[in-house]
XYZ file of N, CA and C in Angstrom:
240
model
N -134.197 -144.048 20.029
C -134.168 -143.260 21.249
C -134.102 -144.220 22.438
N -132.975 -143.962 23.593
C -133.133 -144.892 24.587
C -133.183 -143.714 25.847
N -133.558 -144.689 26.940
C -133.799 -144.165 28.093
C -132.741 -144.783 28.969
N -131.662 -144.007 29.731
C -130.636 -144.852 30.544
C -130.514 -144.907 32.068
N -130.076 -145.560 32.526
C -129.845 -146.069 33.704
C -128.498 -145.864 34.206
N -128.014 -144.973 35.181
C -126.721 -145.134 36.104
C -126.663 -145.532 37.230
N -125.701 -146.699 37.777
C -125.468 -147.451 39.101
C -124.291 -146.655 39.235
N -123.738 -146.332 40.260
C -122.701 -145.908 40.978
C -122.252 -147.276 41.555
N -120.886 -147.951 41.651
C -120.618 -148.847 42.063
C -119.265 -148.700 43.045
N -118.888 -149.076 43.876
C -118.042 -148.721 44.679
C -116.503 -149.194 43.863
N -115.509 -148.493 43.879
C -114.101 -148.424 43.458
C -113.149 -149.740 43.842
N -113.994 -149.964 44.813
C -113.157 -151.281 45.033
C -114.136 -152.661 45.509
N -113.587 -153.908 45.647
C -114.322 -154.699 46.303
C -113.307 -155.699 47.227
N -114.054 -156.485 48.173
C -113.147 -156.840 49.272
C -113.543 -158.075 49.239
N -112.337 -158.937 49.222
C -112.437 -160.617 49.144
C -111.599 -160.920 50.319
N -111.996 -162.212 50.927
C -111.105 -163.023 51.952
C -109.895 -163.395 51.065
N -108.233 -163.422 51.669
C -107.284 -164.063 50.632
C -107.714 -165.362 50.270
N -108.187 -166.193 51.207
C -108.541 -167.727 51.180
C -109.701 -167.909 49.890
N -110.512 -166.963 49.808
C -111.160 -166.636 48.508
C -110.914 -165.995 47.556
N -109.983 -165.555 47.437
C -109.517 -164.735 45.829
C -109.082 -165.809 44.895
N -109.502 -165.586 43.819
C -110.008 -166.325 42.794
C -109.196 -165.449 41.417
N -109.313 -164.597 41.372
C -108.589 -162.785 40.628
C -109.685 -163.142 39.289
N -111.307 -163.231 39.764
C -112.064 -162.783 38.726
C -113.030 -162.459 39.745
N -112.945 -161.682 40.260
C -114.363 -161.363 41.455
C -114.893 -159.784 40.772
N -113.641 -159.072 40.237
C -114.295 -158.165 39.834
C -115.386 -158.274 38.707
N -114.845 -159.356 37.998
C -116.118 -159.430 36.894
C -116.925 -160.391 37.090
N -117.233 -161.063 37.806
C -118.625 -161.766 38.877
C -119.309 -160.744 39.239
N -118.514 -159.593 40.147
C -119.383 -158.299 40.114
C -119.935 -157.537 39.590
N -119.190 -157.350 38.411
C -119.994 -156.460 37.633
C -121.340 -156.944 36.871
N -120.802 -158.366 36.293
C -121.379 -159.635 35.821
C -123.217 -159.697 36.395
N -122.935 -159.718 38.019
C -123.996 -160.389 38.614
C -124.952 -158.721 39.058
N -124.275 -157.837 38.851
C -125.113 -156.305 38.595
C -125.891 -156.042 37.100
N -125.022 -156.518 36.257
C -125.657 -156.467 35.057
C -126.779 -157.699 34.375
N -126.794 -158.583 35.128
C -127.487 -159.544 35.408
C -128.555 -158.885 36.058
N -128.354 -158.984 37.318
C -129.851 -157.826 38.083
C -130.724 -156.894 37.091
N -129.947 -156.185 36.103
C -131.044 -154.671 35.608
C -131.389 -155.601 34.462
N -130.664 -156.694 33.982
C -131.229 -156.999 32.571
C -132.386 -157.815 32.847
N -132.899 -158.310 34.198
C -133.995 -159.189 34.211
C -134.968 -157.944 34.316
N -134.750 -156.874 34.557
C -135.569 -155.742 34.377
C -135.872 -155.033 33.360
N -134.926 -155.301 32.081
C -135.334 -155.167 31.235
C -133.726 -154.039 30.358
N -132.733 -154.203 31.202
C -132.003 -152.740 30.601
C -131.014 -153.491 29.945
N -130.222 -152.762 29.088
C -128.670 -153.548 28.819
C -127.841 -153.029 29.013
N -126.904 -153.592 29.792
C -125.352 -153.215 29.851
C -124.969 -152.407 28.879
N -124.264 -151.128 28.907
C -123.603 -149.780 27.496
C -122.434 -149.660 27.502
N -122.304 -149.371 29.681
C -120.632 -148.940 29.494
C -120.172 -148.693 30.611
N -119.544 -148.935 31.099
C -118.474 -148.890 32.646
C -117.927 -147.326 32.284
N -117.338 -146.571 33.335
C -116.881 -144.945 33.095
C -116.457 -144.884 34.133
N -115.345 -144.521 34.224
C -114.782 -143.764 36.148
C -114.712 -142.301 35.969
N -115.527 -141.663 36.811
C -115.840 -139.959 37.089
C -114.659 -139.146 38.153
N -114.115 -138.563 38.028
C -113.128 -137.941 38.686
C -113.882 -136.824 39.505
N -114.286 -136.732 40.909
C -114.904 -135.622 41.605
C -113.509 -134.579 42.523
N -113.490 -133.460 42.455
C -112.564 -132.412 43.042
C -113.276 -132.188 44.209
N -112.992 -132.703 45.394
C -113.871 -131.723 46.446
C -112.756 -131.284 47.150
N -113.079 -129.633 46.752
C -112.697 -128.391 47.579
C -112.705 -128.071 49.118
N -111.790 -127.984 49.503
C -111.788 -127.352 50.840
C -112.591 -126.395 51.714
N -112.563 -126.479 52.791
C -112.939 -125.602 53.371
C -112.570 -124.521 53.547
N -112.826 -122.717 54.082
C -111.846 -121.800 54.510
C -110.998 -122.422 55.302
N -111.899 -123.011 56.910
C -110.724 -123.273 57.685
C -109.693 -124.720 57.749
N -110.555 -125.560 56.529
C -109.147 -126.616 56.554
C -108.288 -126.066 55.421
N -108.246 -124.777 54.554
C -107.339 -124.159 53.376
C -106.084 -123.321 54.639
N -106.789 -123.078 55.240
C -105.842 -122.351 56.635
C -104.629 -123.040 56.753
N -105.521 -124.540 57.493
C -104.527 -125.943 58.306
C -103.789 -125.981 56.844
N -103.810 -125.968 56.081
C -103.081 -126.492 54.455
C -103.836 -127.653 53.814
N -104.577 -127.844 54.336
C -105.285 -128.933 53.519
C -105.371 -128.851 51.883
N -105.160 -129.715 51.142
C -105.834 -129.219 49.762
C -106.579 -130.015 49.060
N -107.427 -129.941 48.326
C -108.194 -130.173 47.019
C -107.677 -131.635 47.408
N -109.003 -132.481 46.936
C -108.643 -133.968 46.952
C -109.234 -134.424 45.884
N -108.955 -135.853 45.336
C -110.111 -136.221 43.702
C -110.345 -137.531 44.196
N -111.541 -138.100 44.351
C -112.156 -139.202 44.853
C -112.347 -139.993 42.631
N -111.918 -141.351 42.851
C -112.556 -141.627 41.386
C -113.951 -142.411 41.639
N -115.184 -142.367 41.212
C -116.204 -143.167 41.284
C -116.480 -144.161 39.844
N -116.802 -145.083 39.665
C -117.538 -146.229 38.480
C -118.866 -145.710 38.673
N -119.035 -145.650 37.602
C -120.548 -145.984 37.140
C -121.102 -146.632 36.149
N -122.096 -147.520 35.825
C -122.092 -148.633 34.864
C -123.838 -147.845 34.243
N -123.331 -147.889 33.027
C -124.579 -147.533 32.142
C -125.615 -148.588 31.772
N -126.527 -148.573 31.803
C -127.214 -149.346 31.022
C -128.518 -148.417 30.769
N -129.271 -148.870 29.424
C -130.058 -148.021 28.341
C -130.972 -149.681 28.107
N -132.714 -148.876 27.610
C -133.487 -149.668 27.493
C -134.044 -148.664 26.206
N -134.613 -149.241 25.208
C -135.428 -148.435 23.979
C -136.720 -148.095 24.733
N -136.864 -146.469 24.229
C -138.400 -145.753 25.008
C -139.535 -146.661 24.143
């Protein structure tokens, strides 16, 4: 039986060009999963969530429509 942990992590990340390196994303994730494991959790699983947020009456009026934002979230699980 485990007990889990979700971080929401932002979709993107922002480097200076003079600093891109093209491994920053996994330094990031790297140095997050680093953080919870000195706490005790382990890394499970990265997931991107697809959210629909619906309109309003009056922006369905203007024509607005339905938009899908994607979010990360990184699992990690510790034994109860």
């Amino acid at each position: 039986m485990y007990q889990y942990k979700m971080v929401q992590v932002p979709p993107n990340i922002e480097v200076k060009a003079n600093k891109h390196q093209g491994n920053e994303a996994a330094l990031y994730l790297e140095s997050i999963a680093n953080r919870y494991a000195e706490e005790g959790w382990e890394f499970y699983r990265v997931d991107s969530v697809g959210v629909q947020v619906q309109v309003g009456c009056f922006d369905a009026l203007m024509g607005k429509r339905a938009s899908v934002n994607t979010y990360y979230v990184i699992t990690f699980r510790k034994p109860r």
